[in-house]
Amino acid sequence: MGKAQRRAERYNKNITIDLILRDESRDMRLAGPVPCFVVDLSSYGLGLILNQVHFQGHHFFYEPQDNPDNQLYIEREGKKDGEALSIPVRPVWFNLDDDEELRCFHMGVEFQAPPNDERITLLKRIAAGKMGEEGGWFNRLLLKLWT
């Protein structure tokens, strides 16, 4: 999709976040957390890289669409007070990238909260302060491969 056709500006943000599948009717976690790498951030959603979309017997893309009680969340523990966040998201698309160096999935998710929600604002603030600074060998590898 061309830049002029997008409804909001997107930013490359390179932070990690967890993906979790919950059953809202029973108030329980079904699967996760699965660590993801945020490569694209807008006011409406995220582009993620993850190493699996099927975890603990649950498919993160299909189950939220097939069962309305199952809700996908992105979560991040706060390093400081007030930085922990949990945002419900809806999966929109996913692709397998079967590169020779790294096999991973790309997934696009849409926030199930308005663009001006305080949790989305907090995520943007965290991402702005962390751009390219995440530690760990996996994150550094992804930064080299995808930026």
Short mmCIF file of C-alpha atoms in Angstrom, two decimals:
data_model
loop_
_atom_site.label_atom_id
_atom_site.label_comp_id
_atom_site.label_asym_id
_atom_site.label_seq_id
_atom_site.Cartn_x
_atom_site.Cartn_y
_atom_site.Cartn_z
CA MET A 1 0.00 0.00 0.00
CA GLY A 2 1.40 3.36 -0.97
CA LYS A 3 2.28 5.93 1.63
CA ALA A 4 -0.42 8.30 0.34
CA GLN A 5 -3.11 5.63 0.86
CA ARG A 6 -2.38 5.00 4.53
CA ARG A 7 -4.68 6.54 7.12
CA ALA A 8 -1.85 7.27 9.58
CA GLU A 9 1.88 7.75 9.46
CA ARG A 10 3.94 4.66 10.27
CA TYR A 11 7.20 4.49 12.16
CA ASN A 12 9.88 1.81 12.29
CA LYS A 13 10.36 1.28 16.01
CA ASN A 14 12.35 -1.92 16.72
CA ILE A 15 11.09 -2.84 20.20
CA THR A 16 10.04 -6.17 21.69
CA ILE A 17 6.59 -6.99 22.96
CA ASP A 18 4.69 -10.15 23.96
CA LEU A 19 1.71 -11.61 22.12
CA ILE A 20 -0.88 -13.39 24.29
CA LEU A 21 -4.14 -15.18 23.44
CA ARG A 22 -6.89 -15.02 26.08
CA ASP A 23 -10.35 -16.48 26.47
CA GLU A 24 -12.37 -13.47 27.59
CA SER A 25 -15.45 -15.48 28.61
CA ARG A 26 -13.44 -17.57 31.09
CA ASP A 27 -10.91 -14.83 31.94
CA MET A 28 -7.93 -17.07 31.27
CA ARG A 29 -4.75 -17.14 29.20
CA LEU A 30 -4.87 -19.72 26.41
CA ALA A 31 -1.39 -19.28 24.97
CA GLY A 32 1.65 -17.12 25.28
CA PRO A 33 3.53 -15.04 25.87
CA VAL A 34 5.28 -15.23 22.52
CA PRO A 35 7.99 -12.57 22.10
CA CYS A 36 7.54 -10.37 19.03
CA PHE A 37 9.60 -7.69 17.42
CA VAL A 38 7.71 -4.50 16.48
CA VAL A 39 8.94 -3.26 13.12
CA ASP A 40 6.08 -0.95 12.19
CA LEU A 41 3.97 1.24 14.50
CA SER A 42 1.05 3.55 13.75
CA SER A 43 -1.88 4.93 15.73
CA TYR A 44 -4.03 2.09 14.40
CA GLY A 45 -1.82 -0.97 14.70
CA LEU A 46 1.52 -2.75 14.53
CA GLY A 47 3.62 -4.77 12.16
CA LEU A 48 5.23 -7.65 14.06
CA ILE A 49 7.89 -10.27 13.44
CA LEU A 50 7.53 -13.48 15.42
CA ASN A 51 9.11 -16.90 15.16
CA GLN A 52 5.80 -18.79 15.45
CA VAL A 53 2.08 -18.16 15.02
CA HIS A 54 1.03 -21.53 16.47
CA PHE A 55 1.88 -21.91 20.16
CA GLN A 56 0.64 -24.22 22.92
CA GLY A 57 -1.94 -25.71 20.53
CA HIS A 58 -3.41 -22.33 19.53
CA HIS A 59 -3.09 -20.33 16.32
CA PHE A 60 -2.63 -16.61 17.01
CA PHE A 61 -4.02 -15.55 13.64
CA TYR A 62 -7.06 -17.80 13.14
CA GLU A 63 -8.41 -18.37 16.66
CA PRO A 64 -9.36 -14.74 17.43
CA GLN A 65 -11.25 -14.66 14.13
CA ASP A 66 -12.98 -18.03 14.57
CA ASN A 67 -14.04 -17.61 18.21
CA PRO A 68 -15.30 -14.20 19.41
CA ASP A 69 -14.39 -15.10 23.02
CA ASN A 70 -10.71 -15.42 22.11
CA GLN A 71 -8.88 -12.10 22.17
CA LEU A 72 -5.29 -11.39 21.19
CA TYR A 73 -3.27 -8.94 23.32
CA ILE A 74 0.08 -7.28 23.02
CA GLU A 75 1.71 -6.81 26.40
CA ARG A 76 4.88 -5.31 27.73
CA GLU A 77 6.20 -5.31 31.26
CA GLY A 78 7.23 -1.88 32.39
CA LYS A 79 10.84 -1.22 33.27
CA LYS A 80 9.55 1.79 35.21
CA ASP A 81 6.32 2.36 37.14
CA GLY A 82 3.45 3.17 34.81
CA GLU A 83 5.11 1.63 31.72
CA ALA A 84 3.40 -1.79 31.80
CA LEU A 85 0.74 -2.10 29.14
CA SER A 86 -1.80 -4.51 27.70
CA ILE A 87 -3.67 -3.64 24.50
CA PRO A 88 -6.24 -5.84 22.75
CA VAL A 89 -5.47 -6.31 19.06
CA ARG A 90 -7.09 -7.97 16.06
CA PRO A 91 -4.93 -9.90 13.60
CA VAL A 92 -5.32 -8.52 10.07
CA TRP A 93 -2.75 -10.43 8.00
CA PHE A 94 0.27 -12.70 8.30
CA ASN A 95 2.98 -14.02 5.98
CA LEU A 96 5.71 -16.60 6.32
CA ASP A 97 9.14 -15.26 5.44
CA ASP A 98 11.16 -18.38 4.70
CA ASP A 99 14.48 -16.63 4.25
CA GLU A 100 17.62 -18.78 4.21
CA GLU A 101 19.07 -16.95 7.21
CA LEU A 102 15.98 -16.62 9.39
CA ARG A 103 12.54 -18.27 9.15
CA CYS A 104 9.92 -16.04 10.74
CA PHE A 105 6.39 -14.72 10.40
CA HIS A 106 5.25 -11.17 9.74
CA MET A 107 1.88 -10.30 11.27
CA GLY A 108 -0.16 -7.13 11.07
CA VAL A 109 -2.47 -6.37 13.98
CA GLU A 110 -4.99 -3.60 14.50
CA PHE A 111 -5.50 -2.00 17.91
CA GLN A 112 -8.94 -2.62 19.42
CA ALA A 113 -8.74 0.77 21.10
CA PRO A 114 -9.11 4.29 19.67
CA PRO A 115 -5.94 5.94 18.27
CA ASN A 116 -5.84 8.46 21.14
CA ASP A 117 -6.04 5.74 23.84
CA GLU A 118 -3.52 6.33 26.65
CA ARG A 119 -2.06 2.81 26.21
CA ILE A 120 -1.25 3.48 22.56
CA THR A 121 0.26 6.83 23.49
CA LEU A 122 2.39 5.06 26.13
CA LEU A 123 3.53 2.47 23.57
CA LYS A 124 4.58 5.26 21.20
CA ARG A 125 6.50 6.99 24.01
CA ILE A 126 8.29 3.75 24.93
CA ALA A 127 9.11 3.09 21.29
CA ALA A 128 10.41 6.62 20.72
CA GLY A 129 12.81 6.26 23.63
CA LYS A 130 13.95 2.76 22.66
CA MET A 131 14.49 2.98 18.92
CA GLY A 132 17.39 0.68 18.13
CA GLU A 133 18.42 0.32 21.78
CA GLU A 134 16.86 -3.04 22.67
CA GLY A 135 19.41 -5.51 23.99
CA GLY A 136 19.90 -9.19 23.33
CA TRP A 137 21.45 -11.08 20.44
CA PHE A 138 18.09 -11.92 18.81
CA ASN A 139 17.05 -8.27 18.66
CA ARG A 140 20.41 -7.22 17.27
CA LEU A 141 20.15 -9.94 14.60
CA LEU A 142 16.67 -8.79 13.61
CA LEU A 143 17.81 -5.18 13.51
CA LYS A 144 20.57 -6.14 11.06
CA LEU A 145 18.28 -8.25 8.89
CA TRP A 146 15.20 -6.03 8.77
CA THR A 147 16.52 -2.47 8.81
#
